[in-house]
């Protein structure tokens, strides 16, 4: 490991020693048992020691090693087994299953840690000259197989970790723009900005373990996107190292300079070059920040309310609503004593809901985020409160939202916990126009459940609306399947495929913010049409005729 560069554990999410605990959540074991038939209180599988993996030897030639060490120094040219394995995978479920089973295939031969723009240029040119494969690496948090070398790749594979390039270089206070190096992780970046009174406002669930460059390269979206925009809106300019040349895009609020090159780089997943820095919109830290919780009789009521909120004069920072099963999941995951979430199902509130004629199995929980001056927040809350009431809902205050805010970055650890207990958990997310928002939910849940019946396994899928736009919204599906058999990977693939195909069949996109990688590649023609794929192919071939830059991703 390189000093000052964080690295996730090889077998799961985040850092060693940190994980999910169910012991203080008394309702969670019964919820999991009911939904997927697994007893989570039973002993879990243990993770094999790293030393038990059969790690393929590095194929780095002495010649290329010498050139790279000449550019970076020996310390920043790493070939140890664990570093190479960590850089060979993202954090998709397939990644975790394979790496735990020791199915390592074609991991990088070397991991480089450049410290400057100039070093990245020299590294890219040296690797292309040696006909090596170059794969940029941010936090390794993607879940679409965007980091793997193609199986059977015979060329040398070089992973380029941007982690040493982690500084906020400049803040243009007049324009509300910051120039930031691409390898910075979310918390480090926000600390640097906040120290000067600014925030970027981009908070994906993976915030702690993902980087600015990775967000841009995958077209990421954070939970506050309703106010701050997706990374595609936030990133106004950038520098990207390509074979033999450097792309410089100055930050501009908008421009009419032909097809947008900025948009071509957004979502390029390393196929066009290595993004070394970006100019992003930044904002003054708001005076007040509040998450209010609401309940609706049904998910459909909540969807309608979210659409009305986005159309209203309340420009909220976030409007999220969970379907019935996800609402039950959130409430079952509440802590025993101090949790305000648990108090949501207190007898008093349940009684009130029943008095209103609500079916407690159908209720939908919603969080709406407000930011700004105290008077502005008051004004927005008034508008939202009325919309909630008009749609049959009720407010339950800011306690649950405060708890959600505190715990939001711990949630990813739950997937490892489930996998240790034989459950396959993953997510798929998409956008549709509002006209198809209910349909995508109903049809996807129905198709998933039908597949579970056909396969004879117990599984559950649930969903929330996470990001809203004028014309539509993103819905985010989480699924868990009880399959610990030798067929588990096949079961997972079938479930994931069923959900993605449901997206295609219901006016939805292949992904709203996770990107394409290899995982979503099979649906690209259906998503953007064969002509769209033709344009992307020509772009990649033109910029990278030797097919050296992260080949096989996207198309
Ligand atoms: P990596 O995973 O390291 O790389 C992703 C791709 O980008 C690769 O193709 C890589 O080659 C390329 N790349 C990385 N850095 C550069 C660079 N500097 N120049 C060029 N190419 C580069 N995503 C969201 O948008 N919102 C969420 O809320 C969210 N939540 C998540 C929760 C969990 C538990 C997990 C596992 C993932 C989540 N993701 C989310 C997905 C993931 O975090 C994003 O795709 C993220 O943007 C990846 O950033 P990274 O720095 O980890 O990139």
mmCIF file of N, CA, C and O in Angstrom, residues 343-360 363 394:
data_model
loop_
_atom_site.group_PDB
_atom_site.id
_atom_site.type_symbol
_atom_site.label_atom_id
_atom_site.label_comp_id
_atom_site.label_asym_id
_atom_site.label_seq_id
_atom_site.Cartn_x
_atom_site.Cartn_y
_atom_site.Cartn_z
ATOM 1 N N UNK A 343 -39.207 4.194 16.262
ATOM 2 C CA UNK A 343 -40.371 4.854 16.842
ATOM 3 C C UNK A 343 -41.425 5.150 15.774
ATOM 4 O O UNK A 343 -42.558 5.453 16.085
ATOM 5 N N UNK A 344 -41.033 5.057 14.498
ATOM 6 C CA UNK A 344 -42.011 5.279 13.437
ATOM 7 C C UNK A 344 -43.104 4.228 13.446
ATOM 8 O O UNK A 344 -44.200 4.465 12.982
ATOM 9 N N UNK A 345 -42.749 3.060 13.923
ATOM 10 C CA UNK A 345 -43.776 2.021 13.982
ATOM 11 C C UNK A 345 -44.358 1.935 15.394
ATOM 12 O O UNK A 345 -44.914 0.937 15.782
ATOM 13 N N UNK A 346 -44.153 2.978 16.161
ATOM 14 C CA UNK A 346 -44.710 2.985 17.502
ATOM 15 C C UNK A 346 -46.223 2.778 17.391
ATOM 16 O O UNK A 346 -46.827 3.096 16.356
ATOM 17 N N UNK A 347 -46.788 2.297 18.474
ATOM 18 C CA UNK A 347 -48.216 1.969 18.446
ATOM 19 C C UNK A 347 -49.052 3.184 18.052
ATOM 20 O O UNK A 347 -50.014 3.082 17.300
ATOM 21 N N UNK A 348 -48.635 4.374 18.572
ATOM 22 C CA UNK A 348 -49.407 5.592 18.300
ATOM 23 C C UNK A 348 -49.499 5.878 16.809
ATOM 24 O O UNK A 348 -50.591 6.122 16.276
ATOM 25 N N UNK A 349 -48.337 5.822 16.148
ATOM 26 C CA UNK A 349 -48.338 6.156 14.711
ATOM 27 C C UNK A 349 -49.071 5.075 13.911
ATOM 28 O O UNK A 349 -49.844 5.371 13.001
ATOM 29 N N UNK A 350 -48.845 3.831 14.288
ATOM 30 C CA UNK A 350 -49.565 2.745 13.595
ATOM 31 C C UNK A 350 -51.079 2.920 13.711
ATOM 32 O O UNK A 350 -51.815 2.758 12.749
ATOM 33 N N UNK A 351 -51.485 3.304 14.918
ATOM 34 C CA UNK A 351 -52.921 3.474 15.172
ATOM 35 C C UNK A 351 -53.484 4.582 14.263
ATOM 36 O O UNK A 351 -54.532 4.414 13.637
ATOM 37 N N UNK A 352 -52.702 5.658 14.178
ATOM 38 C CA UNK A 352 -53.133 6.780 13.350
ATOM 39 C C UNK A 352 -53.273 6.343 11.883
ATOM 40 O O UNK A 352 -54.248 6.686 11.203
ATOM 41 N N UNK A 353 -52.299 5.566 11.423
ATOM 42 C CA UNK A 353 -52.338 5.104 10.032
ATOM 43 C C UNK A 353 -53.561 4.214 9.800
ATOM 44 O O UNK A 353 -54.241 4.336 8.782
ATOM 45 N N UNK A 354 -53.819 3.331 10.763
ATOM 46 C CA UNK A 354 -54.969 2.421 10.626
ATOM 47 C C UNK A 354 -56.268 3.223 10.637
ATOM 48 O O UNK A 354 -57.180 2.974 9.834
ATOM 49 N N UNK A 355 -56.306 4.235 11.527
ATOM 50 C CA UNK A 355 -57.508 5.095 11.576
ATOM 51 C C UNK A 355 -57.764 5.775 10.235
ATOM 52 O O UNK A 355 -58.881 6.014 9.830
ATOM 53 N N UNK A 356 -56.653 6.077 9.542
ATOM 54 C CA UNK A 356 -56.796 6.722 8.233
ATOM 55 C C UNK A 356 -57.179 5.711 7.149
ATOM 56 O O UNK A 356 -57.304 6.068 5.982
ATOM 57 N N UNK A 357 -57.259 4.440 7.544
ATOM 58 C CA UNK A 357 -57.637 3.398 6.595
ATOM 59 C C UNK A 357 -56.457 2.859 5.789
ATOM 60 O O UNK A 357 -56.621 2.220 4.755
ATOM 61 N N UNK A 358 -55.213 3.109 6.267
ATOM 62 C CA UNK A 358 -54.042 2.621 5.537
ATOM 63 C C UNK A 358 -53.783 1.140 5.838
ATOM 64 O O UNK A 358 -53.992 0.697 6.966
ATOM 65 N N UNK A 359 -53.285 0.437 4.851
ATOM 66 C CA UNK A 359 -52.835 -0.943 5.036
ATOM 67 C C UNK A 359 -51.347 -0.863 5.405
ATOM 68 O O UNK A 359 -50.525 -0.421 4.585
ATOM 69 N N UNK A 360 -50.989 -1.287 6.614
ATOM 70 C CA UNK A 360 -49.604 -1.123 7.085
ATOM 71 C C UNK A 360 -48.594 -1.913 6.252
ATOM 72 O O UNK A 360 -47.402 -1.637 6.294
ATOM 73 N N UNK A 363 -47.615 0.748 3.199
ATOM 74 C CA UNK A 363 -47.169 2.134 3.395
ATOM 75 C C UNK A 363 -45.788 2.390 2.773
ATOM 76 O O UNK A 363 -44.957 1.486 2.683
ATOM 77 N N UNK A 394 -48.563 11.850 5.354
ATOM 78 C CA UNK A 394 -48.401 12.567 6.624
ATOM 79 C C UNK A 394 -46.925 12.692 6.973
ATOM 80 O O UNK A 394 -46.101 11.845 6.604
#
